[in-house]
mmCIF file of C-alpha atoms in Angstrom:
data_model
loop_
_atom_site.group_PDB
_atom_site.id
_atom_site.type_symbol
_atom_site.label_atom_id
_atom_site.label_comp_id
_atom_site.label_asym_id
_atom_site.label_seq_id
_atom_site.Cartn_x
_atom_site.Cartn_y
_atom_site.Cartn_z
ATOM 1 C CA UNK A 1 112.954 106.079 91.854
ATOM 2 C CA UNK A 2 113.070 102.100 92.576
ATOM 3 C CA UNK A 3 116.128 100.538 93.467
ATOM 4 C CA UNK A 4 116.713 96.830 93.520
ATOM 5 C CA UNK A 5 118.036 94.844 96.405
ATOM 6 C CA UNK A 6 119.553 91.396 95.818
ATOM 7 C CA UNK A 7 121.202 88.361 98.113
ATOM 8 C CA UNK A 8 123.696 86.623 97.796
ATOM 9 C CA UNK A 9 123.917 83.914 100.758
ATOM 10 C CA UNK A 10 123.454 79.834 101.333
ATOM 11 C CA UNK A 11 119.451 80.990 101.519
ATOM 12 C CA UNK A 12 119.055 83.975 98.759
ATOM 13 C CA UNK A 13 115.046 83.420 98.914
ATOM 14 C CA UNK A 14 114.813 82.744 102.321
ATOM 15 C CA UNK A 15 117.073 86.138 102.675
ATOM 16 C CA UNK A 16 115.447 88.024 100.923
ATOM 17 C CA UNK A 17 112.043 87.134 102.145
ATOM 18 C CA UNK A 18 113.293 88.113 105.316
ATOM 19 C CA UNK A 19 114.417 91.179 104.448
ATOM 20 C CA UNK A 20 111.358 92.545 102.950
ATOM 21 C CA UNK A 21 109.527 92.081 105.745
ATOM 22 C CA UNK A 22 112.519 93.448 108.132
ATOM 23 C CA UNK A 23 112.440 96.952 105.668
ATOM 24 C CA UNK A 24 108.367 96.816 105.255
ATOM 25 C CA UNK A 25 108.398 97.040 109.013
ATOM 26 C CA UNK A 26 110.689 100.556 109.201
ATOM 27 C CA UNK A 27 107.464 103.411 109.426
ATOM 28 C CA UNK A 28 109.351 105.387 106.921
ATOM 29 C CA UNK A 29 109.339 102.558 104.088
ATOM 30 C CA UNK A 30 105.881 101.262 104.823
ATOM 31 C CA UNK A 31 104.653 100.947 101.418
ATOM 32 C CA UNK A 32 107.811 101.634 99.367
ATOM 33 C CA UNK A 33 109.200 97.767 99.820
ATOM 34 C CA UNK A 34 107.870 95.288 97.494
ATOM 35 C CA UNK A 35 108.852 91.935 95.273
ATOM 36 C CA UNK A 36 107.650 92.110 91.728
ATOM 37 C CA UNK A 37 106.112 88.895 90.485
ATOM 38 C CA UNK A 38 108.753 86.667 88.642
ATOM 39 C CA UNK A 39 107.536 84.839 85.908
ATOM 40 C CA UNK A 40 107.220 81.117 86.242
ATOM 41 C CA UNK A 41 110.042 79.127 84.707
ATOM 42 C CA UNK A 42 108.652 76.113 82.728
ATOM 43 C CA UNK A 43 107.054 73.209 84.321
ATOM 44 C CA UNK A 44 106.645 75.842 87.570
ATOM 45 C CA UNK A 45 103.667 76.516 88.970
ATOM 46 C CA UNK A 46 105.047 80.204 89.921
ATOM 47 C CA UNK A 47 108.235 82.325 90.091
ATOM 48 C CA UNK A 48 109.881 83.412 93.188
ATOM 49 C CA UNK A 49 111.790 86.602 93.547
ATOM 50 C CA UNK A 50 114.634 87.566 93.522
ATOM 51 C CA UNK A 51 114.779 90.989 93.328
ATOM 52 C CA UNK A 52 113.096 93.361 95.700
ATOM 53 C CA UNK A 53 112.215 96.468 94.991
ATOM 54 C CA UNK A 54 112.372 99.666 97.444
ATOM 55 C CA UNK A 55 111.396 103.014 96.075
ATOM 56 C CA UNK A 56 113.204 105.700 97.420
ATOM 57 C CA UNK A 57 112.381 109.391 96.434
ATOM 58 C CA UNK A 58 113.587 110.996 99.411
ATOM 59 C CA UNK A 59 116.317 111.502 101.561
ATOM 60 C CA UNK A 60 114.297 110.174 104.324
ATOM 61 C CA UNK A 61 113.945 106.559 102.819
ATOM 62 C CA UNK A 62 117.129 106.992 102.188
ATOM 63 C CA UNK A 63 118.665 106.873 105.915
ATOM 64 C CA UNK A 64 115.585 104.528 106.968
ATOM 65 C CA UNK A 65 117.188 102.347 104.100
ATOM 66 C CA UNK A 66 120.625 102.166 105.308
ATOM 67 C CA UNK A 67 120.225 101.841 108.965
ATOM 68 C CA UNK A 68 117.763 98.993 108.141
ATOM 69 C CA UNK A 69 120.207 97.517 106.003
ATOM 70 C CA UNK A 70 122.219 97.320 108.453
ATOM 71 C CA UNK A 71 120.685 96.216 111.730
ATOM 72 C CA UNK A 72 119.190 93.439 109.280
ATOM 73 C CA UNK A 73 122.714 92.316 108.465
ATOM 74 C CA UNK A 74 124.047 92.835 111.962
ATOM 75 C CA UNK A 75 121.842 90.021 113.359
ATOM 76 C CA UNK A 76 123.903 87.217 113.991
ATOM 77 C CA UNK A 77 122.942 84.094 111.324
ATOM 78 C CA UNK A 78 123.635 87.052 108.597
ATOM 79 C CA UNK A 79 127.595 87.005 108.684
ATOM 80 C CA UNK A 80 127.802 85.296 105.202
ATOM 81 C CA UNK A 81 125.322 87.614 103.751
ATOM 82 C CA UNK A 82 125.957 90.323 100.901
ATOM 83 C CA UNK A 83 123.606 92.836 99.128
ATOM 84 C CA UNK A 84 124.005 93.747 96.437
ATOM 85 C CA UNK A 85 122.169 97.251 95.624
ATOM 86 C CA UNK A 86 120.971 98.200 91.795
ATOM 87 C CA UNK A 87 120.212 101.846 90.622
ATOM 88 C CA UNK A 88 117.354 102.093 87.617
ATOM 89 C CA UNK A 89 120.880 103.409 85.862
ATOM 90 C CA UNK A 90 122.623 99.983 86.369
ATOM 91 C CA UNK A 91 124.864 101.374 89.129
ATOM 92 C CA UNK A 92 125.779 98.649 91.849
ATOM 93 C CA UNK A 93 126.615 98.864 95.625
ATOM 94 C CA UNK A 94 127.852 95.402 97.438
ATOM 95 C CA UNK A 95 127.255 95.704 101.113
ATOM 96 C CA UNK A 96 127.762 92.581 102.937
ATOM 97 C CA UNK A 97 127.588 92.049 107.040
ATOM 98 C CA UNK A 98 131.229 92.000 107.875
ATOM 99 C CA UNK A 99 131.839 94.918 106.750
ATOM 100 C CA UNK A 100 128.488 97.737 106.799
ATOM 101 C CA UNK A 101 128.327 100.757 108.094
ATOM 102 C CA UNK A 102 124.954 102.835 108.518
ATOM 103 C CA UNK A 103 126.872 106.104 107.606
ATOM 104 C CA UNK A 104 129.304 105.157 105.104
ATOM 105 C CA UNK A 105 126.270 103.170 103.312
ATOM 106 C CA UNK A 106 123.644 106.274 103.414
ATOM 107 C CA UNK A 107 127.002 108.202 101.537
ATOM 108 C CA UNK A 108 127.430 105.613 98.639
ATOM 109 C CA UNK A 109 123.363 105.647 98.572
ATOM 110 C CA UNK A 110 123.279 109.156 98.222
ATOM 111 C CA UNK A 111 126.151 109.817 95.702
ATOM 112 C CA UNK A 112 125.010 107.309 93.420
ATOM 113 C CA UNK A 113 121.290 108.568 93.469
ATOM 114 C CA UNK A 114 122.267 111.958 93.295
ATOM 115 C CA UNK A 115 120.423 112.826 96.432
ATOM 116 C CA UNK A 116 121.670 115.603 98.690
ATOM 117 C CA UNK A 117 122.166 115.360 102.667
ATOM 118 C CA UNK A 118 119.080 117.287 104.106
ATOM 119 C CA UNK A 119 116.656 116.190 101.508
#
């Protein structure tokens, strides 16, 4: 199952950029991290993203996910930063850097995905 992982900051592209590479470089979502291709808007020579995309069928990407998250958004030019986190069912999760916590975030992941501790 994909989730989507959006930014909301003074630099959402820049962000986000940033944070794909940050998660692509986490051994347990090598691979599972990607930005689908936007489509160009008109007049544009190409689309940027804005949406990443991390697939997450275990419990393992699950915790690699959050403590990512994170140590991403501890990192000190990231205090204005907020994800916002999008289920394939529409559910959302807002986590933004004043206010994450690796536990409490791998607990809202889980409940919402419907993925057990242990998995």
């Amino acid at each position: 199952m994909d989730i989507s992982l959006t930014i909301d900051s003074g630099d959402d592209i820049g962000d986000l950029e940033s944070l794909v590479d940050w998660l692509s470089g986490e051994s347990a979502l090598v691979g599972r991290v990607r930005l689908p291709a936007a489509a160009p808007a008109p007049g544009e020579m190409g689309g940027l993203a804005e949406t990443a995309l991390v697939a997450v069928s275990s419990g393992g990407a699950l915790t690699a996910l959050a403590a990512s998250l994170k140590a991403w958004l501890a990192q000190p030019h990231r205090s204005d930063v907020r994800v916002r986190i999008r289920t394939e069912g529409g559910t959302t999760i807002d986590v933004d850097a004043k206010h994450v916590d690796a536990k409490r975030l791998e607990r809202l992941l889980r409940e919402t995905l419907s993925v057990p501790f242990g998995e």
